[in-house]
PDB file of C-alpha atoms and ligand atoms in Angstrom:
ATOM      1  CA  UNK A   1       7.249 -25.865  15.667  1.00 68.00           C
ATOM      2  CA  UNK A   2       9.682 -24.660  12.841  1.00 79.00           C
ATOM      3  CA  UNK A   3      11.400 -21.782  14.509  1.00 85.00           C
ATOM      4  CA  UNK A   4      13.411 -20.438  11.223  1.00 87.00           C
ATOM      5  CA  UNK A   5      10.183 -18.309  10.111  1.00 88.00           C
ATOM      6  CA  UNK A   6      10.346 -16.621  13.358  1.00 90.00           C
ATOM      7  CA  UNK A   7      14.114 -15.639  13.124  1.00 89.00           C
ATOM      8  CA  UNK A   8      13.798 -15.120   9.049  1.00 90.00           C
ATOM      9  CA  UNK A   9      11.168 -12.476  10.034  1.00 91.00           C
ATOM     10  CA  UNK A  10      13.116 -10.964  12.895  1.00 88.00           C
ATOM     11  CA  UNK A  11      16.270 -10.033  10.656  1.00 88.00           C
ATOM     12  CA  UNK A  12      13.916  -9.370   7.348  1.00 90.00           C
ATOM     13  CA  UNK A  13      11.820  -6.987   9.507  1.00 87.00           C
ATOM     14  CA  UNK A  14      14.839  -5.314  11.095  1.00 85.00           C
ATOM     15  CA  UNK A  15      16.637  -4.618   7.748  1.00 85.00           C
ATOM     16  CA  UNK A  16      12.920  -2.915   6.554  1.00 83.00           C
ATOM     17  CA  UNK A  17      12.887  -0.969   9.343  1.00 78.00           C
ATOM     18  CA  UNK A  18      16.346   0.582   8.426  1.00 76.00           C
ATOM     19  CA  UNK A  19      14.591   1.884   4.991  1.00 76.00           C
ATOM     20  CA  UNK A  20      11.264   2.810   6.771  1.00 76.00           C
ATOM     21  CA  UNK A  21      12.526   5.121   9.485  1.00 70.00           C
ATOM     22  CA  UNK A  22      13.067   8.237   7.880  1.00 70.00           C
ATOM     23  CA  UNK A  23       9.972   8.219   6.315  1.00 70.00           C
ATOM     24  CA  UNK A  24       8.294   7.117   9.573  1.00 66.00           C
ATOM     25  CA  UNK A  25       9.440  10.388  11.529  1.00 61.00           C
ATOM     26  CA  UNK A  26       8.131  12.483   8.844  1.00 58.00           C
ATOM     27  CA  UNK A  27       4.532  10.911   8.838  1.00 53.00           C
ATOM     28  CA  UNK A  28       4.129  12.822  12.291  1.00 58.00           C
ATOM     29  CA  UNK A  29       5.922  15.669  11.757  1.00 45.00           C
ATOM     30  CA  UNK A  30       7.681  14.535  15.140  1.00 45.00           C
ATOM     31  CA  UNK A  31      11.212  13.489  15.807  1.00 42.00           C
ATOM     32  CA  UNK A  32      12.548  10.129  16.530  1.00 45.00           C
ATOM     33  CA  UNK A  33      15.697   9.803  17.537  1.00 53.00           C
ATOM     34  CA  UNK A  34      17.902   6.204  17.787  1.00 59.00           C
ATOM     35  CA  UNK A  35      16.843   3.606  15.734  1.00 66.00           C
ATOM     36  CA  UNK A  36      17.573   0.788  18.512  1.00 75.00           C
ATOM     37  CA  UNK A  37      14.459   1.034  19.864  1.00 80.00           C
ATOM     38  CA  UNK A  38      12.158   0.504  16.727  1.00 79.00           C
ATOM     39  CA  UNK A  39      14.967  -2.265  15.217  1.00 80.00           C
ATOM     40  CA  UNK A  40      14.064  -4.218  18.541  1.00 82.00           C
ATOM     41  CA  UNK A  41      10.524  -3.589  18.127  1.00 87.00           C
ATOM     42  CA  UNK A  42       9.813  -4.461  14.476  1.00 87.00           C
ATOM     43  CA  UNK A  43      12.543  -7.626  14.378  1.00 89.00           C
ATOM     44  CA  UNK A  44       9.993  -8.923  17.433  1.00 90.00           C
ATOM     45  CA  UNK A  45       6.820  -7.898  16.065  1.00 93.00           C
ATOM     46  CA  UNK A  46       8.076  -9.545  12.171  1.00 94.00           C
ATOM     47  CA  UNK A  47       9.219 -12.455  13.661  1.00 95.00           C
ATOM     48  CA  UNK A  48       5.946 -13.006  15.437  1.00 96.00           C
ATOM     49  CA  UNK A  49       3.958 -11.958  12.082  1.00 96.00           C
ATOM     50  CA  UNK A  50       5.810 -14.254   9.805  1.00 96.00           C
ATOM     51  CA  UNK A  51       6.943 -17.153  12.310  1.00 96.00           C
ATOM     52  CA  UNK A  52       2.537 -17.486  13.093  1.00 97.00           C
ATOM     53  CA  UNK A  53       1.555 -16.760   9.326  1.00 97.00           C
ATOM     54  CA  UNK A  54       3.874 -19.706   8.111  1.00 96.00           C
ATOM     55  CA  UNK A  55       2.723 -22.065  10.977  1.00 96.00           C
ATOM     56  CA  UNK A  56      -0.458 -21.596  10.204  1.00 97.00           C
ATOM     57  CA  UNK A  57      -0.137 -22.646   6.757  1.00 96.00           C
ATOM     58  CA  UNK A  58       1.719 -25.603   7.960  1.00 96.00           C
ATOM     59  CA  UNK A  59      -1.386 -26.296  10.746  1.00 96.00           C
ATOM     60  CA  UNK A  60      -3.737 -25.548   7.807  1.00 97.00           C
ATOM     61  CA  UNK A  61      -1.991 -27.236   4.412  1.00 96.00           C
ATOM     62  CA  UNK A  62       0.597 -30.068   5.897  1.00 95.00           C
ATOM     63  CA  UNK A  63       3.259 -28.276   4.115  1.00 93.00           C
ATOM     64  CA  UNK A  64       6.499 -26.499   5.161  1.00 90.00           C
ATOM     65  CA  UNK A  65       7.770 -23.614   3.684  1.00 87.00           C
ATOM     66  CA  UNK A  66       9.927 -25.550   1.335  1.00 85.00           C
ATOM     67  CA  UNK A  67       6.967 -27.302   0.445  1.00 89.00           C
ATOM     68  CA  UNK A  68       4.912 -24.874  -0.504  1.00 90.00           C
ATOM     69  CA  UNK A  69       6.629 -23.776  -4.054  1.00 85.00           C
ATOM     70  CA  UNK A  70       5.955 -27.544  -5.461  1.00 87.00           C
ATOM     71  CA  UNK A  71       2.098 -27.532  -3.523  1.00 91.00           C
ATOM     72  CA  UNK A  72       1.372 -24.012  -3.293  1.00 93.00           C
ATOM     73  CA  UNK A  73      -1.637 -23.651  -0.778  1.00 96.00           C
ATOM     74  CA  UNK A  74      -4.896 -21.901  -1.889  1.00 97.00           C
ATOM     75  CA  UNK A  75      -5.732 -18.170  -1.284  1.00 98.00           C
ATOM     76  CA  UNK A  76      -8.017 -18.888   1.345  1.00 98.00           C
ATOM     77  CA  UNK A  77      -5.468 -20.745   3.755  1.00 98.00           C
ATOM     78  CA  UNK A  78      -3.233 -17.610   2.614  1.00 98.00           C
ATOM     79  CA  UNK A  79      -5.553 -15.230   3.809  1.00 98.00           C
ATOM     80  CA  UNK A  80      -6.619 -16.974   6.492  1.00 98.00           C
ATOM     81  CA  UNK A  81      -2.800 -17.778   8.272  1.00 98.00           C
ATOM     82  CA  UNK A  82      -2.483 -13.757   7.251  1.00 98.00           C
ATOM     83  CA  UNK A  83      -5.463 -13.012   9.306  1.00 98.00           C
ATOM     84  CA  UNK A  84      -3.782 -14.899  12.531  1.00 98.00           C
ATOM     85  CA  UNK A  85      -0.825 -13.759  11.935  1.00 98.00           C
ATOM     86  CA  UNK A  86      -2.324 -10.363  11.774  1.00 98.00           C
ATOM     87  CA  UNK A  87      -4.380 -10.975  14.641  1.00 97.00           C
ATOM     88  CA  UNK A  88      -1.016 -12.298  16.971  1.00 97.00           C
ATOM     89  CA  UNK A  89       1.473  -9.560  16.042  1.00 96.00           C
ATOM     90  CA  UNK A  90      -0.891  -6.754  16.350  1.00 96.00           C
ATOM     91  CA  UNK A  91      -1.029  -7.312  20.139  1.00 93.00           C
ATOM     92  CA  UNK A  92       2.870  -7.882  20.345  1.00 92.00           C
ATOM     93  CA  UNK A  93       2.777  -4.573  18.129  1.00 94.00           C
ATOM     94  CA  UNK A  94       0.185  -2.383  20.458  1.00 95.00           C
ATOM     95  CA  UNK A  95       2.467  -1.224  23.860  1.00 94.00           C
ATOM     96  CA  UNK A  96       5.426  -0.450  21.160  1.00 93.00           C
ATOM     97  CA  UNK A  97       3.588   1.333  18.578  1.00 93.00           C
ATOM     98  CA  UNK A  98       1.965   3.340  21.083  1.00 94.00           C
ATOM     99  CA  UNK A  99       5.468   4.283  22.727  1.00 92.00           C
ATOM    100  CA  UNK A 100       6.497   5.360  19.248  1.00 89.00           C
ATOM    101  CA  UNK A 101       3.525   7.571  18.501  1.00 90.00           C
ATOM    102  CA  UNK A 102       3.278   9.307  21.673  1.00 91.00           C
ATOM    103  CA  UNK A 103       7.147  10.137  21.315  1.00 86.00           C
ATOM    104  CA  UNK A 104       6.481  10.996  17.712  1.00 82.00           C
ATOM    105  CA  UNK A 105       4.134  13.480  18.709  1.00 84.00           C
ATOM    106  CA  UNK A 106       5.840  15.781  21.610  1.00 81.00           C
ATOM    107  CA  UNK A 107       7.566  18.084  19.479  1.00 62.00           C
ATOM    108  CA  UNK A 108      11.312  18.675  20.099  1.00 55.00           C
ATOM    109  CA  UNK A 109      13.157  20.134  22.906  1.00 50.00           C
ATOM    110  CA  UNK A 110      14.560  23.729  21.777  1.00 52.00           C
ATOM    111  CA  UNK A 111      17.736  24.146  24.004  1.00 54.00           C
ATOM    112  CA  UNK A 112      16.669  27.315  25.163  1.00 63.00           C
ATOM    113  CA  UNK A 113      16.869  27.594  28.534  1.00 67.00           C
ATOM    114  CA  UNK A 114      13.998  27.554  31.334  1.00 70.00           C
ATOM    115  CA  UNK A 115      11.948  25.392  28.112  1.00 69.00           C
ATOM    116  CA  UNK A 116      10.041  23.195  29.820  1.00 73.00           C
ATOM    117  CA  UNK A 117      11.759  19.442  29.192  1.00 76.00           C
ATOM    118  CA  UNK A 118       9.567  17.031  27.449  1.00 82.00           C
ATOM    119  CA  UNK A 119       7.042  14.812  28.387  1.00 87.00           C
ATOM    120  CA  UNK A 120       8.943  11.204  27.551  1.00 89.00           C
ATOM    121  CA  UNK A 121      12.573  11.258  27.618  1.00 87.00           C
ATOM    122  CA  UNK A 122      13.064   8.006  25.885  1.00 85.00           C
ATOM    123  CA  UNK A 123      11.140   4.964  24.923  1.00 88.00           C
ATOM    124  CA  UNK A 124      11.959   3.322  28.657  1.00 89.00           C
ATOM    125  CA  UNK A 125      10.869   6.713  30.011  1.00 92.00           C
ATOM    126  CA  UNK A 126       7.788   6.559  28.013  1.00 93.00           C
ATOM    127  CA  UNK A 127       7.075   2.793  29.097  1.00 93.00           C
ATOM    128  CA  UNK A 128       7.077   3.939  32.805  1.00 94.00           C
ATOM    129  CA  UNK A 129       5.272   7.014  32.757  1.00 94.00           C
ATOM    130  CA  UNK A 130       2.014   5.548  31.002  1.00 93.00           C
ATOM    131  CA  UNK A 131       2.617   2.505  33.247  1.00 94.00           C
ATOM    132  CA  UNK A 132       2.502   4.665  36.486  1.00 94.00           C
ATOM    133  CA  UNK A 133      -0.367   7.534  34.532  1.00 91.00           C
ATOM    134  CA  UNK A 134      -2.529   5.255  33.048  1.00 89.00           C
ATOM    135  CA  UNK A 135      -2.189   2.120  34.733  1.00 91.00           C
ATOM    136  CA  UNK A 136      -1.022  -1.100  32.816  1.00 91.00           C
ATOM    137  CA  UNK A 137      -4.122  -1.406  30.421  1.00 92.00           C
ATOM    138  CA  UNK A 138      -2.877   2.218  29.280  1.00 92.00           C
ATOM    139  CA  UNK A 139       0.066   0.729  27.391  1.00 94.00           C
ATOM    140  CA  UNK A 140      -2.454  -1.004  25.374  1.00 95.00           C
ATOM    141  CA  UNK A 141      -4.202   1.892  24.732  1.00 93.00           C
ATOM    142  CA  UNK A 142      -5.589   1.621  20.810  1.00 93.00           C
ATOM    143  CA  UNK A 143      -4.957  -2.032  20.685  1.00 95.00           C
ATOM    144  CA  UNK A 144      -8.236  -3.292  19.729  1.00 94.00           C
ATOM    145  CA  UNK A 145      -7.865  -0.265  16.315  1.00 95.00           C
ATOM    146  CA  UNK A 146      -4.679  -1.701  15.590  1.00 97.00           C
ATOM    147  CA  UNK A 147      -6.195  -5.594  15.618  1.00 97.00           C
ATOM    148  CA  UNK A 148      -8.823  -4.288  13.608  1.00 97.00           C
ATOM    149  CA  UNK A 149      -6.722  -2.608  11.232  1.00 97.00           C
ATOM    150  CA  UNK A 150      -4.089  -5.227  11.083  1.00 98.00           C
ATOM    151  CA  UNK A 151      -6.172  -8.924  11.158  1.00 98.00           C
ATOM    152  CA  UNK A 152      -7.401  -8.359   7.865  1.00 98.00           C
ATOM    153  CA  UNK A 153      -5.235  -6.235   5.830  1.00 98.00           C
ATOM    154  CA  UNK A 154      -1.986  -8.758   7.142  1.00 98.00           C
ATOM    155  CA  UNK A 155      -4.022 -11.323   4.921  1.00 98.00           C
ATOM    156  CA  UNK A 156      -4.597  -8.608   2.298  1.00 98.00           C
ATOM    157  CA  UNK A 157      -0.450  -8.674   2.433  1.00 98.00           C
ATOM    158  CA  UNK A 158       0.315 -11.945   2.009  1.00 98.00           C
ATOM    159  CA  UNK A 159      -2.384 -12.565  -0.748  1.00 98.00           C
ATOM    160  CA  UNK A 160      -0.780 -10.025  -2.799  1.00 98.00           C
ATOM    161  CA  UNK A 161       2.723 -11.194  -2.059  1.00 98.00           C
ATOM    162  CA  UNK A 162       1.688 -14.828  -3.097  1.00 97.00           C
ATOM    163  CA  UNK A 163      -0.358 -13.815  -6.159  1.00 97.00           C
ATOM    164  CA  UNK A 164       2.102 -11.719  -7.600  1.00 98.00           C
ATOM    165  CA  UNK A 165       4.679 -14.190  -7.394  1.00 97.00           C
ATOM    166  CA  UNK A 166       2.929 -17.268  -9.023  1.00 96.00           C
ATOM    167  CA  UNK A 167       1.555 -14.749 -12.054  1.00 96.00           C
ATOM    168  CA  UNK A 168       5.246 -13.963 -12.635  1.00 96.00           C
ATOM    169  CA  UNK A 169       7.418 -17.483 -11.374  1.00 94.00           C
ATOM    170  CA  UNK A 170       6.934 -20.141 -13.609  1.00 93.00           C
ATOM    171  CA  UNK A 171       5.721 -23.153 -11.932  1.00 87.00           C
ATOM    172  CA  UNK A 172       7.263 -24.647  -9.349  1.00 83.00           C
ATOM    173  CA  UNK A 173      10.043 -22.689  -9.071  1.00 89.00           C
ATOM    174  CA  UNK A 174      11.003 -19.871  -6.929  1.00 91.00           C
ATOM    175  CA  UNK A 175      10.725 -16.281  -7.324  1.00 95.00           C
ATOM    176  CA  UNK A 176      13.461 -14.489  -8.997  1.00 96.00           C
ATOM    177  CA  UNK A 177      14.714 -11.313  -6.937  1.00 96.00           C
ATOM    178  CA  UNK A 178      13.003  -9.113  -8.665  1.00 97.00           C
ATOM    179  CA  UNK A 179       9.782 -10.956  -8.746  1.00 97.00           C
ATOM    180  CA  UNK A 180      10.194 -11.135  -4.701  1.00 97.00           C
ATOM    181  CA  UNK A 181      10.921  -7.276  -4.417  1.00 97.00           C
ATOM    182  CA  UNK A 182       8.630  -5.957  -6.809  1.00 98.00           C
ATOM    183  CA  UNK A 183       5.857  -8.187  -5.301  1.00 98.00           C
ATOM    184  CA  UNK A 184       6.635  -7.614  -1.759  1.00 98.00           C
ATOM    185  CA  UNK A 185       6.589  -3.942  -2.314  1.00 98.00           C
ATOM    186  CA  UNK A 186       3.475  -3.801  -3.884  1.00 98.00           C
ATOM    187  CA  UNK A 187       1.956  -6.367  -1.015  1.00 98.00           C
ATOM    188  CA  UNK A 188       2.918  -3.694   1.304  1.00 98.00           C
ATOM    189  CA  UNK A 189       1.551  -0.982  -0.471  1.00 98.00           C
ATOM    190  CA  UNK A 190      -1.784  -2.673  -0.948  1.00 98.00           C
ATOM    191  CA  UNK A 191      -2.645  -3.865   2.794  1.00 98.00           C
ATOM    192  CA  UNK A 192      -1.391  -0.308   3.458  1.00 98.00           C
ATOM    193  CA  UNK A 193      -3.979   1.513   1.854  1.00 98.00           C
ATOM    194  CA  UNK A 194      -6.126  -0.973   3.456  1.00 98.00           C
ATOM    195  CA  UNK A 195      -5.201  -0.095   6.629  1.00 98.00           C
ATOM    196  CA  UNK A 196      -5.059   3.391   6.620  1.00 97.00           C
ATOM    197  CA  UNK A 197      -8.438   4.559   7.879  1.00 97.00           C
ATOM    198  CA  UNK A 198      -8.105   2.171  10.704  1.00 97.00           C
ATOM    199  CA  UNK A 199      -4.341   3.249  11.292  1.00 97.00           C
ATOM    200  CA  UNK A 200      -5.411   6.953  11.751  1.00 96.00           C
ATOM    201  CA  UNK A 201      -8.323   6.383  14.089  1.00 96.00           C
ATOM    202  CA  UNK A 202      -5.466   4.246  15.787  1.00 96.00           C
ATOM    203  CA  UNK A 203      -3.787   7.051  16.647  1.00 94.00           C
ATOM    204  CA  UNK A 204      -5.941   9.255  17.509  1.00 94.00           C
ATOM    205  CA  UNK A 205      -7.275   6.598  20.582  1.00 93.00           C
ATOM    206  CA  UNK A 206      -3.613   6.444  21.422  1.00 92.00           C
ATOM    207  CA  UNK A 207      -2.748   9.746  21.812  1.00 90.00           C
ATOM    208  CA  UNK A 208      -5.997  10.075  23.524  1.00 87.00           C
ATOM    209  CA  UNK A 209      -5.534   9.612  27.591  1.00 75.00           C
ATOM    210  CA  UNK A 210      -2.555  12.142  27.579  1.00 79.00           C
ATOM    211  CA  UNK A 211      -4.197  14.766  28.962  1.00 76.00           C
ATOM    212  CA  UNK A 212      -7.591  14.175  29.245  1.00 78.00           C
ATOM    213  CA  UNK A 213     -10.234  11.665  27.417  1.00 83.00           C
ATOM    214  CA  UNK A 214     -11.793  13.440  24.487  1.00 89.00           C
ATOM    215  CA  UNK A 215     -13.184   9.976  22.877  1.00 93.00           C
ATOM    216  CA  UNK A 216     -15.208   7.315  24.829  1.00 92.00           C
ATOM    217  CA  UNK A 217     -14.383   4.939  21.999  1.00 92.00           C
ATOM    218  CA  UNK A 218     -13.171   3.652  18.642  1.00 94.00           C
ATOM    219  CA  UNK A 219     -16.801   4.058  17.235  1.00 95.00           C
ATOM    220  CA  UNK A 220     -16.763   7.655  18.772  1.00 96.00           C
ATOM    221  CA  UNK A 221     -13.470   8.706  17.761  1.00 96.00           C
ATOM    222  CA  UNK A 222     -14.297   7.449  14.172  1.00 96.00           C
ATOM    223  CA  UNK A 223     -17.401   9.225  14.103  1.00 96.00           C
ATOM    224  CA  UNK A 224     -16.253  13.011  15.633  1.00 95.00           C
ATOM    225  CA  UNK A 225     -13.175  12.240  13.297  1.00 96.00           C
ATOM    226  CA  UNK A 226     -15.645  12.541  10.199  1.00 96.00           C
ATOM    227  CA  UNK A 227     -17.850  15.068  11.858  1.00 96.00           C
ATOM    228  CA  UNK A 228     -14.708  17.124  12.547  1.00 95.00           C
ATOM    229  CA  UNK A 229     -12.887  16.538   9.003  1.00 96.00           C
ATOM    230  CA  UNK A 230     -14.844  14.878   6.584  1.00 96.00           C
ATOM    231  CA  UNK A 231     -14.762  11.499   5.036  1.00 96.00           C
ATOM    232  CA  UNK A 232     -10.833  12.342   3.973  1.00 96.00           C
ATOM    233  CA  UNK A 233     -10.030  11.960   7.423  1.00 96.00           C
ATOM    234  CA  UNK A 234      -9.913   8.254   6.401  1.00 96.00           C
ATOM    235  CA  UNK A 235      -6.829   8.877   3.740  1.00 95.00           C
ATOM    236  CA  UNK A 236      -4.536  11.087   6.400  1.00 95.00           C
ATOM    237  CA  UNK A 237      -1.068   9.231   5.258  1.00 94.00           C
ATOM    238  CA  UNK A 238      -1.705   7.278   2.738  1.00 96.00           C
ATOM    239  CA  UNK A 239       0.864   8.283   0.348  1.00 96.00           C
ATOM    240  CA  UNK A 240       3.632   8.721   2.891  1.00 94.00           C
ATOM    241  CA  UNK A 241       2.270   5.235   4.028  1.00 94.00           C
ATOM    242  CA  UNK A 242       2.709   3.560   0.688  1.00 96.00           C
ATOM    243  CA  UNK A 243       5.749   5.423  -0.145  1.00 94.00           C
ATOM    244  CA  UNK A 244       7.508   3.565   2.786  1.00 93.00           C
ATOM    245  CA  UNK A 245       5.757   0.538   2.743  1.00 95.00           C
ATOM    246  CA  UNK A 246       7.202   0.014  -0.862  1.00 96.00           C
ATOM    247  CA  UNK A 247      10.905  -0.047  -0.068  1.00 94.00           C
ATOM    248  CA  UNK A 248      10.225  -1.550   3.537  1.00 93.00           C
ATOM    249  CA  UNK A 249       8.144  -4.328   2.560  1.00 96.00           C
ATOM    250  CA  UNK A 250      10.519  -5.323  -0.566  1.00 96.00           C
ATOM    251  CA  UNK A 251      13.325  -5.500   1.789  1.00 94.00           C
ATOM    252  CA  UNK A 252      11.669  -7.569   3.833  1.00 95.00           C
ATOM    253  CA  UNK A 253      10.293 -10.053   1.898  1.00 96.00           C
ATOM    254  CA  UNK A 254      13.680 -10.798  -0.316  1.00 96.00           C
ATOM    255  CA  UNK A 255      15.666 -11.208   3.124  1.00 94.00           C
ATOM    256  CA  UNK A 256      12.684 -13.038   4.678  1.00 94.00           C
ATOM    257  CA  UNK A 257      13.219 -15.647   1.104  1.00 94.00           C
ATOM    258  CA  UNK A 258      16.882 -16.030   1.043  1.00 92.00           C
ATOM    259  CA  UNK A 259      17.555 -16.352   4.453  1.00 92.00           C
ATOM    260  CA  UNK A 260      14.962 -19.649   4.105  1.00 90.00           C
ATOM    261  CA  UNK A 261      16.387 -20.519   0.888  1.00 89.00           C
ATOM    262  CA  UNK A 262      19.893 -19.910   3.068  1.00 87.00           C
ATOM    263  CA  UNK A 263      18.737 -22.201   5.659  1.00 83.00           C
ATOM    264  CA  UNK A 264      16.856 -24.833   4.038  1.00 71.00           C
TER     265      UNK A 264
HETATM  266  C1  LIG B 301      -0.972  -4.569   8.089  1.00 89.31           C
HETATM  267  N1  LIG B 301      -0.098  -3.425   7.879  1.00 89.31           N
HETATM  268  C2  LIG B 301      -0.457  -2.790   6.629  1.00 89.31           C
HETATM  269  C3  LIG B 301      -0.382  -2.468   8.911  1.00 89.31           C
HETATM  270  C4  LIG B 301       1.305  -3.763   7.988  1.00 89.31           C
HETATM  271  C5  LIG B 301       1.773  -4.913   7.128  1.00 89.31           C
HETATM  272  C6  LIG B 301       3.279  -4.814   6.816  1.00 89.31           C
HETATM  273  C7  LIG B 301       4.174  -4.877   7.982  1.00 89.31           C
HETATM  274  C8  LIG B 301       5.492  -4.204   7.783  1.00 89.31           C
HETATM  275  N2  LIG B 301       6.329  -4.486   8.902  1.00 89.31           N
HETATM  276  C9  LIG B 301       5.376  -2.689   7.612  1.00 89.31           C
HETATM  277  O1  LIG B 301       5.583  -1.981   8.603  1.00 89.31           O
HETATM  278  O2  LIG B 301       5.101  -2.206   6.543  1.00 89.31           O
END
């Protein structure tokens, strides 16, 4: 199995993160402090997305990455390697991404004293404590939302990546920069607003459990959601979520490309 997808996407995904994390602890009004613990998290969870998506292809088409430029593969075997690779990292993703929301969302420490000290005290903290509250299923709390929301709109990513790049490479050759970082911006910006209803009822299961259960489901939280808030309830982010996804997803995809090119 050709490993240098998996390690292209582990150092592409890290150097995104670096862009995406200040507009990631805005989204929930929370604080996030360190960046170690979502640079480990998203060069694993990349790595798995990208090192699956391009074995696929190569299970699907017979062609390797360097391959692919001369005997590009059709949209459907795009969409469809997205779709695993979707499918495979969103599971990887689920116990991190639920760390990271639940710290998001305990507001800050004032250090006045006799203030009660917070919930989590770290990512390890938080690990442990919904291990030992909620038992080990707990820490996958919201992961059948997030396969939902990310099976599909992963192949929504690359289909956009790959069809913006032909329309503007002439054939056979590769990308220019530009071409790479315009169209991996705007890749990320499209599955995003594709996976933005599912990524707030997401959250909402996630943070669910914490005190006590208020939905007995994905179907129920969606549906109290609208009952609650309207059909908007289904937008909640979606311009902070493109407005990161643009530089994060850029970033990624020209590292993810010239470390290949690099390599191969
Ligand atoms: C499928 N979904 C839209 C959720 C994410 C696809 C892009 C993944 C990237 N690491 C990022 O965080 O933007």
């Amino acid at each position: 199995m050709p490993v240098e997808e998996f390690v292209a996407g582990w150092i592409s995904g890290a150097l995104g993160l670096v862009l995406g994390h200040p507009f990631d602890t805005v989204k929930l009004l929370g604080f996030f402090k360190g960046m170690s613990f979502p640079i480990a998290s998203t060069a694993v969870v990349n790595s798995v997305l990208f090192g699956v998506y391009s074995n696929t292809l190569l299970v699907l088409t017979a062609t390797s990455h360097q391959e692919r430029r001369a005997q590009p593969p059709s949209y459907t075997h795009i969409f469809l390697a997205g779709c695993t690779g979707g499918f495979l990292q969103a599971y990887c993703l689920a116990p991190f991404d639920l760390i990271k929301v639940r710290l998001q969302n305990q507001t800050e420490p004032r250090a006045q004293p006799g203030s009660p000290p917070p919930r989590y005290q770290g990512p390890v903290h938080c690990a442990a404590s919904i291990f030992r509250e909620e038992g080990p299923r707990g820490l996958f709390r919201g992961a059948w939302a997030l396969t939902l929301r990310d099976t599909p709109t992963v192949g929504i990513y690359f289909i956009t990546y790959e069809g913006l790049c032909r329309q503007y490479t002439p054939e056979g050759q590769n990308p220019s920069s530009a071409t790479v970082l315009v169209a991996g911006g705007f890749a990320g910006i499209a599955s995003w607003v594709a996976a933005t209803p599912l990524d707030v009822i997401k959250s909402r299961m996630q943070m669910d459990g914490l005190r006590r259960r208020v939905y007995q489901g994905m179907l129920d939280c969606m549906v109290s959601s609208v009952r609650q808030e309207g059909l908007g309830v289904f937008f909640r982010g979606v311009t902070i979520n493109s407005a990161r996804a643009f530089p994060v997803n850029a970033v990624t995809f020209l590292s993810y490309e010239y470390l290949l090119r690099w390599w191969g």
